[in-house]
GROMACS .gro file of N, CA, C and O in nm:
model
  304
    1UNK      N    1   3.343  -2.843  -1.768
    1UNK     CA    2   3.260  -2.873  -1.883
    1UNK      C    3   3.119  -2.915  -1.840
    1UNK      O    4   3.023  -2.855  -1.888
    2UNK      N    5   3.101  -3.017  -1.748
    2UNK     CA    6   2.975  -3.012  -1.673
    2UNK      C    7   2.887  -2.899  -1.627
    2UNK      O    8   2.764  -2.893  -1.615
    3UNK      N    9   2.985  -2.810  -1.605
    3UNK     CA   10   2.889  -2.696  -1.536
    3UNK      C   11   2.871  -2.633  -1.619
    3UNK      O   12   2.830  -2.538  -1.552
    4UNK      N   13   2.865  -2.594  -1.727
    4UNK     CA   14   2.884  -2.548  -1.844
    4UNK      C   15   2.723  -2.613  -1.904
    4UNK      O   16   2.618  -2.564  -1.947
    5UNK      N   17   2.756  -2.694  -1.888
    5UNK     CA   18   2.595  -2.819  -1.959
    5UNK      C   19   2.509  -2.827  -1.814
    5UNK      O   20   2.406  -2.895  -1.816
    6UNK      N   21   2.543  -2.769  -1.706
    6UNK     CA   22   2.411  -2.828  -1.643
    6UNK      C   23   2.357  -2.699  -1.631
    6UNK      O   24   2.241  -2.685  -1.592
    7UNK      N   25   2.474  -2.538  -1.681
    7UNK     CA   26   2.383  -2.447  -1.699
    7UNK      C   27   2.301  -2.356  -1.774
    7UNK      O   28   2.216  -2.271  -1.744
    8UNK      N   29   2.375  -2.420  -1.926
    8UNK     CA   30   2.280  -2.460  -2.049
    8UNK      C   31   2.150  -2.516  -1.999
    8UNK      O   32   2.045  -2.460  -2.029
    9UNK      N   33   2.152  -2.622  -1.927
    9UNK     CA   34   2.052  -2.708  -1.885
    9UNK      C   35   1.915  -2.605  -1.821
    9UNK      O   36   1.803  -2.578  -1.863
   10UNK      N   37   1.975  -2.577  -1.729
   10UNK     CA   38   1.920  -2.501  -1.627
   10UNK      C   39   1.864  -2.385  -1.731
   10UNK      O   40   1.742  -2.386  -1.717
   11UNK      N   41   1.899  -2.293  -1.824
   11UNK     CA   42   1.849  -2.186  -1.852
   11UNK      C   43   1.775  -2.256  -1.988
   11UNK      O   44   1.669  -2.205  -2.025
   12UNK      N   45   1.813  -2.340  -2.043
   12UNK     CA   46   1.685  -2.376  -2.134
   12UNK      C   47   1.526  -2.447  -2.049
   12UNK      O   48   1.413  -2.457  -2.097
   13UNK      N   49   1.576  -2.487  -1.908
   13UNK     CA   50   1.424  -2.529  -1.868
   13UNK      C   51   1.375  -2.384  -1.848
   13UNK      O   52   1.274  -2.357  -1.912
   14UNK      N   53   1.415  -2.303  -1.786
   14UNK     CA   54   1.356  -2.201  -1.739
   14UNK      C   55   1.308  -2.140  -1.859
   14UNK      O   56   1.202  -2.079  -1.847
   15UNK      N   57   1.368  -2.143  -1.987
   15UNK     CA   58   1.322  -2.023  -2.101
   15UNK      C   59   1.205  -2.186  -2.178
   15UNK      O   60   1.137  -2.156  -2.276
   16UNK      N   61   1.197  -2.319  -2.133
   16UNK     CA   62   1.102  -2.365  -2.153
   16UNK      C   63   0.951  -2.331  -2.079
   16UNK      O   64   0.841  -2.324  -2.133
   17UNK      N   65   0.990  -2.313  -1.934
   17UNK     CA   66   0.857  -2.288  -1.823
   17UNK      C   67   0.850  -2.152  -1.880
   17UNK      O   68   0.736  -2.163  -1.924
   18UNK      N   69   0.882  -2.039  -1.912
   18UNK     CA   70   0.836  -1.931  -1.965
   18UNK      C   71   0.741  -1.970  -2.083
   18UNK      O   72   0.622  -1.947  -2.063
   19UNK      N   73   0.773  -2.021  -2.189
   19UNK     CA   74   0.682  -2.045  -2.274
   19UNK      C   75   0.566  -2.125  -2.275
   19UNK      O   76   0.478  -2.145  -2.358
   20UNK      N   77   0.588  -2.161  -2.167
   20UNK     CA   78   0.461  -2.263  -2.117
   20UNK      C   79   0.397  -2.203  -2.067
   20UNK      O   80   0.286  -2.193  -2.119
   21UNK      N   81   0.421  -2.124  -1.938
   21UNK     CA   82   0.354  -2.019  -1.834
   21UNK      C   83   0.263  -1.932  -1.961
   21UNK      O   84   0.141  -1.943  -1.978
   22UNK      N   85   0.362  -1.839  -2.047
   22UNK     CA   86   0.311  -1.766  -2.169
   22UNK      C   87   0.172  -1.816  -2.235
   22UNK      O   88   0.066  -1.753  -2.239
   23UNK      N   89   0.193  -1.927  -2.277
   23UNK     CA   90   0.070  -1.983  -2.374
   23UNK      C   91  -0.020  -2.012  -2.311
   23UNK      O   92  -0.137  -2.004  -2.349
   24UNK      N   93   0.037  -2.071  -2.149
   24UNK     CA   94  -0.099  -2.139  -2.110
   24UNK      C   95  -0.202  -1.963  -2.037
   24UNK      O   96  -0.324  -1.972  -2.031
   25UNK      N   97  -0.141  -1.837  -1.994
   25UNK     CA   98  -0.167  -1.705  -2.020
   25UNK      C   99  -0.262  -1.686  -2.089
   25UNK      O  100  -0.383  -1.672  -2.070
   26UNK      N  101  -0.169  -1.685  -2.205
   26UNK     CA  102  -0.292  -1.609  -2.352
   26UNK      C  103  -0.397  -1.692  -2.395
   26UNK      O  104  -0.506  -1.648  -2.431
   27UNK      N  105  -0.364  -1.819  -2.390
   27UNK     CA  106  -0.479  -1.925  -2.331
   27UNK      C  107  -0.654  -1.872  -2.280
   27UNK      O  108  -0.768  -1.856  -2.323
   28UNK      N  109  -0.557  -1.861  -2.144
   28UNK     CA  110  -0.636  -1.777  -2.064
   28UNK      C  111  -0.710  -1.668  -2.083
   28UNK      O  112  -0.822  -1.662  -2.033
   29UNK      N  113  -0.667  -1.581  -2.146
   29UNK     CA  114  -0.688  -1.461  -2.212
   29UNK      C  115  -0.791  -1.489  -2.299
   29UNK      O  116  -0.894  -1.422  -2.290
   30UNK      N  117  -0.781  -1.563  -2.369
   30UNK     CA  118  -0.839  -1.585  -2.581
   30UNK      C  119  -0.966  -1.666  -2.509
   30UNK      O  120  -1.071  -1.659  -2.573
   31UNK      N  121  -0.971  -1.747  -2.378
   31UNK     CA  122  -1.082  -1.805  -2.310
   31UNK      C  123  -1.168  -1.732  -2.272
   31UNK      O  124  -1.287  -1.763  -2.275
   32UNK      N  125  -1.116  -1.601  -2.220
   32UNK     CA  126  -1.194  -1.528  -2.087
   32UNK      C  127  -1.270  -1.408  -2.182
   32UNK      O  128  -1.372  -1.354  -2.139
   33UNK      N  129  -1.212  -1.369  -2.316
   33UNK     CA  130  -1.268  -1.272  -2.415
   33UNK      C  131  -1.354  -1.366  -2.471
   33UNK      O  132  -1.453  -1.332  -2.405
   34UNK      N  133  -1.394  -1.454  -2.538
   34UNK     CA  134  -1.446  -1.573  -2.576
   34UNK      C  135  -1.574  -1.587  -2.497
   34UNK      O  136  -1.685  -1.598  -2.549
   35UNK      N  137  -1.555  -1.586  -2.398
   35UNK     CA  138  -1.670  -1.661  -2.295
   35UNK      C  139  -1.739  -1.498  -2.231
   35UNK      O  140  -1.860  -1.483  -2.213
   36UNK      N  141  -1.646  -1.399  -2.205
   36UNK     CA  142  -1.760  -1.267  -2.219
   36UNK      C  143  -1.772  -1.171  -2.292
   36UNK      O  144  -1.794  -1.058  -2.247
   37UNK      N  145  -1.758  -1.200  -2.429
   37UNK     CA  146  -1.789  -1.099  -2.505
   37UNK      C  147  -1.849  -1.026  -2.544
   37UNK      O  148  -1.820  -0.923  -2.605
   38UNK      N  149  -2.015  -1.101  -2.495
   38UNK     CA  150  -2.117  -1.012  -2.460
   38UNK      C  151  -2.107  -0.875  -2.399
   38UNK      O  152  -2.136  -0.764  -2.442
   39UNK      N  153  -2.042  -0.927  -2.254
   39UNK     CA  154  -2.007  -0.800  -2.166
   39UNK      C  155  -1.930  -0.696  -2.215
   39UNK      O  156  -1.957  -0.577  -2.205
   40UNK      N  157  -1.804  -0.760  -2.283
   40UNK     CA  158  -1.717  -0.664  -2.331
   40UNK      C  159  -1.758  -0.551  -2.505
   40UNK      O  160  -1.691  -0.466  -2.563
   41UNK      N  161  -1.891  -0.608  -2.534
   41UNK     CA  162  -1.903  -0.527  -2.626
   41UNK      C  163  -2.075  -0.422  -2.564
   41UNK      O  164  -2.129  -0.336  -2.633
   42UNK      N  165  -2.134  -0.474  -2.396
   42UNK     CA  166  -2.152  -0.413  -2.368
   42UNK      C  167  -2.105  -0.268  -2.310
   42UNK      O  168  -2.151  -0.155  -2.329
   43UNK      N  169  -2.036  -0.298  -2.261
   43UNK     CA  170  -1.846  -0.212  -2.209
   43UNK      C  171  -1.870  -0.106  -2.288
   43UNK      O  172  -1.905   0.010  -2.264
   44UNK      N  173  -1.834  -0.189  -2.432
   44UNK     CA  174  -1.783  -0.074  -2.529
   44UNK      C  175  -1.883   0.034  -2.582
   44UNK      O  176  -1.857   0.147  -2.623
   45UNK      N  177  -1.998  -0.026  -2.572
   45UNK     CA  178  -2.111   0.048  -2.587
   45UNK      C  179  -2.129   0.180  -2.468
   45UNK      O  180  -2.153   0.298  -2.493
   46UNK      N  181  -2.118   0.144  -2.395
   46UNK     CA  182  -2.154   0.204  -2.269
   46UNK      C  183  -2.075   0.295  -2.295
   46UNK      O  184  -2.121   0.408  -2.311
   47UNK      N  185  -1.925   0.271  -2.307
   47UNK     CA  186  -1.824   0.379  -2.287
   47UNK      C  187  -1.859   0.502  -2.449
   47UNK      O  188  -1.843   0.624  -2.454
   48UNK      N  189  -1.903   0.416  -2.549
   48UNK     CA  190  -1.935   0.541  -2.646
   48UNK      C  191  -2.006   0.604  -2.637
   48UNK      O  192  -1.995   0.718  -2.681
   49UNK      N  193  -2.150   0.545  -2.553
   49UNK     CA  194  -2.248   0.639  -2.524
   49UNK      C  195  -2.184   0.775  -2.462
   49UNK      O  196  -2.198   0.890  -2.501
   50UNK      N  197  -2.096   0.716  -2.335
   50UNK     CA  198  -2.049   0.797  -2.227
   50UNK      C  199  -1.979   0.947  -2.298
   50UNK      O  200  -1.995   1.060  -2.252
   51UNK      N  201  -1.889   0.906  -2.433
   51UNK     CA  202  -1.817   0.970  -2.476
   51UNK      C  203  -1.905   1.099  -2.560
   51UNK      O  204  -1.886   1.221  -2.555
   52UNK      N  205  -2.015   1.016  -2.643
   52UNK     CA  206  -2.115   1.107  -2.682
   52UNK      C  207  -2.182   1.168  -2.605
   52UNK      O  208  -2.224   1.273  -2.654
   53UNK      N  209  -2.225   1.144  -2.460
   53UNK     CA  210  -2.337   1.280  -2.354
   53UNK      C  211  -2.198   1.407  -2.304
   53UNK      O  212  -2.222   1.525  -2.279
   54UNK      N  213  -2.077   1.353  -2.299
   54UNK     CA  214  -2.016   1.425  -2.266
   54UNK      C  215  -1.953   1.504  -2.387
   54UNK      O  216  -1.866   1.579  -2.343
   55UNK      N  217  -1.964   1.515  -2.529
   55UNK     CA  218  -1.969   1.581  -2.635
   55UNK      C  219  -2.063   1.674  -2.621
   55UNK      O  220  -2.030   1.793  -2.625
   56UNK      N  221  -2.197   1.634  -2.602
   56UNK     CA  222  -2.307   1.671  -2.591
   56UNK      C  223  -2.320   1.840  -2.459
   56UNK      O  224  -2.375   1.950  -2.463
   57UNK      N  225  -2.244   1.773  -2.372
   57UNK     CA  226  -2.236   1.850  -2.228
   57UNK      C  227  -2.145   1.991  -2.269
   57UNK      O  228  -2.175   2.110  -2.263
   58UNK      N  229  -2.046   1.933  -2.303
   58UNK     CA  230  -1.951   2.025  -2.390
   58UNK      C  231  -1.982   2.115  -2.472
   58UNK      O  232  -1.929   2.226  -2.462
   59UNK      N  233  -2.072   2.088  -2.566
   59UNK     CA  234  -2.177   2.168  -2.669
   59UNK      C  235  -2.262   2.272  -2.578
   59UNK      O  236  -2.268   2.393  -2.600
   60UNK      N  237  -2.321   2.209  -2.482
   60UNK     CA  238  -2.451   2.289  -2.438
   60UNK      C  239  -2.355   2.409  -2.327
   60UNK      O  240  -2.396   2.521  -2.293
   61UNK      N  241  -2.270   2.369  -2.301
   61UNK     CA  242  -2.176   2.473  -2.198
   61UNK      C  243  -2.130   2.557  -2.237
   61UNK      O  244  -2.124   2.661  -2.173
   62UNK      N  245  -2.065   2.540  -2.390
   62UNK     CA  246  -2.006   2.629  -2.429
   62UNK      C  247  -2.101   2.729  -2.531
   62UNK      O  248  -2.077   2.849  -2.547
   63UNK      N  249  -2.223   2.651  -2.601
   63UNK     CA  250  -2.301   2.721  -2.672
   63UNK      C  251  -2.397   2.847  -2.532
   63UNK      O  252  -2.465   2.943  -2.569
   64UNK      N  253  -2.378   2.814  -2.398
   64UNK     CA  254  -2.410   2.835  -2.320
   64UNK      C  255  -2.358   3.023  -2.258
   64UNK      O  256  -2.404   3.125  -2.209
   65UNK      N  257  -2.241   2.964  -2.304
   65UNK     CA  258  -2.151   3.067  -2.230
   65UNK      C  259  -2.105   3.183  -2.368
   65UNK      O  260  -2.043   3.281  -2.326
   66UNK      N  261  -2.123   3.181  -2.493
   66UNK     CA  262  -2.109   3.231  -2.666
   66UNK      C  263  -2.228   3.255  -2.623
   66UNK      O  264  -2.304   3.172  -2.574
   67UNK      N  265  -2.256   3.394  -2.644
   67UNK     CA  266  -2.394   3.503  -2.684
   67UNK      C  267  -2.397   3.411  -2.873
   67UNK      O  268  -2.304   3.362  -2.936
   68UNK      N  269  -2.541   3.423  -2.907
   68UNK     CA  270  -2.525   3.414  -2.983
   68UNK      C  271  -2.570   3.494  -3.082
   68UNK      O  272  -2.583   3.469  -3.202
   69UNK      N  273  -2.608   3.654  -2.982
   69UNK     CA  274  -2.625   3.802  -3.062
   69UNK      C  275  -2.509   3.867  -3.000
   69UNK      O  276  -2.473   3.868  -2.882
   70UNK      N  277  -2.457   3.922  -3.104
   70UNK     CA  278  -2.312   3.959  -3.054
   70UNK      C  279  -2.317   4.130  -3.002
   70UNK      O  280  -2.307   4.219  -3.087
   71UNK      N  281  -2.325   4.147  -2.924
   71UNK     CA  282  -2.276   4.270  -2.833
   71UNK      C  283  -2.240   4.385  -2.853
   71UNK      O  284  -2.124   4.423  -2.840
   72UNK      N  285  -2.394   4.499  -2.908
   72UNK     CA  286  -2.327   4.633  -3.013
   72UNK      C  287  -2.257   4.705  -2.895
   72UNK      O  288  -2.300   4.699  -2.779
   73UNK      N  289  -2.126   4.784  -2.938
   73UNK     CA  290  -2.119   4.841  -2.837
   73UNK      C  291  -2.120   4.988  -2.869
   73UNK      O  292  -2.108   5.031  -2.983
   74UNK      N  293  -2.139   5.077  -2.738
   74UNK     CA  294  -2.187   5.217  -2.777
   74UNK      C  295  -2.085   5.325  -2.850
   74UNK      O  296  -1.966   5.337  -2.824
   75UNK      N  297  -2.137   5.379  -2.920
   75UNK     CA  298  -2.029   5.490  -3.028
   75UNK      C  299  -1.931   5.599  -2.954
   75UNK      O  300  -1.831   5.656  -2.996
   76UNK      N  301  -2.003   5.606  -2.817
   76UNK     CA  302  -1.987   5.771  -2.737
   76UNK      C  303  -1.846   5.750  -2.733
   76UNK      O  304  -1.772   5.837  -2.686
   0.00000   0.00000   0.00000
């Protein structure tokens, strides 16, 4: 019966230090977004730009490679 309760014991500290470890984590987390958010909405900027020149790249390659007088070809 003891061992029974000391390992109840034992697995409620451990599923206590998990939730501790956890919060004090996201803690961490909710601190570190908080304190650079500047950066991170420079980030995000950056990366849309990135997404738009390479739209852009895409456009000019393919409008590149499409005649855009289409090609009579001969009757004979």
């Amino acid at each position: 019966m003891k061992l029974k309760r000391s390992v109840y014991g034992l697995l409620f500290a451990f599923i206590a230090m998990l939730v501790i470890v956890c919060s004090f984590l996201y803690k961490q987390t909710i601190d570190y977004k908080w304190e650079n958010r500047e950066l991170i909405l420079q980030n995000d900027s950056l990366k849309s730009v990135v997404i738009e020149l390479m739209r852009k790249i895409d456009t000019t390659r393919t409008a590149a490679f499409t005649p855009s007088v289409p090609r009579i070809k001969n009757a004979h």
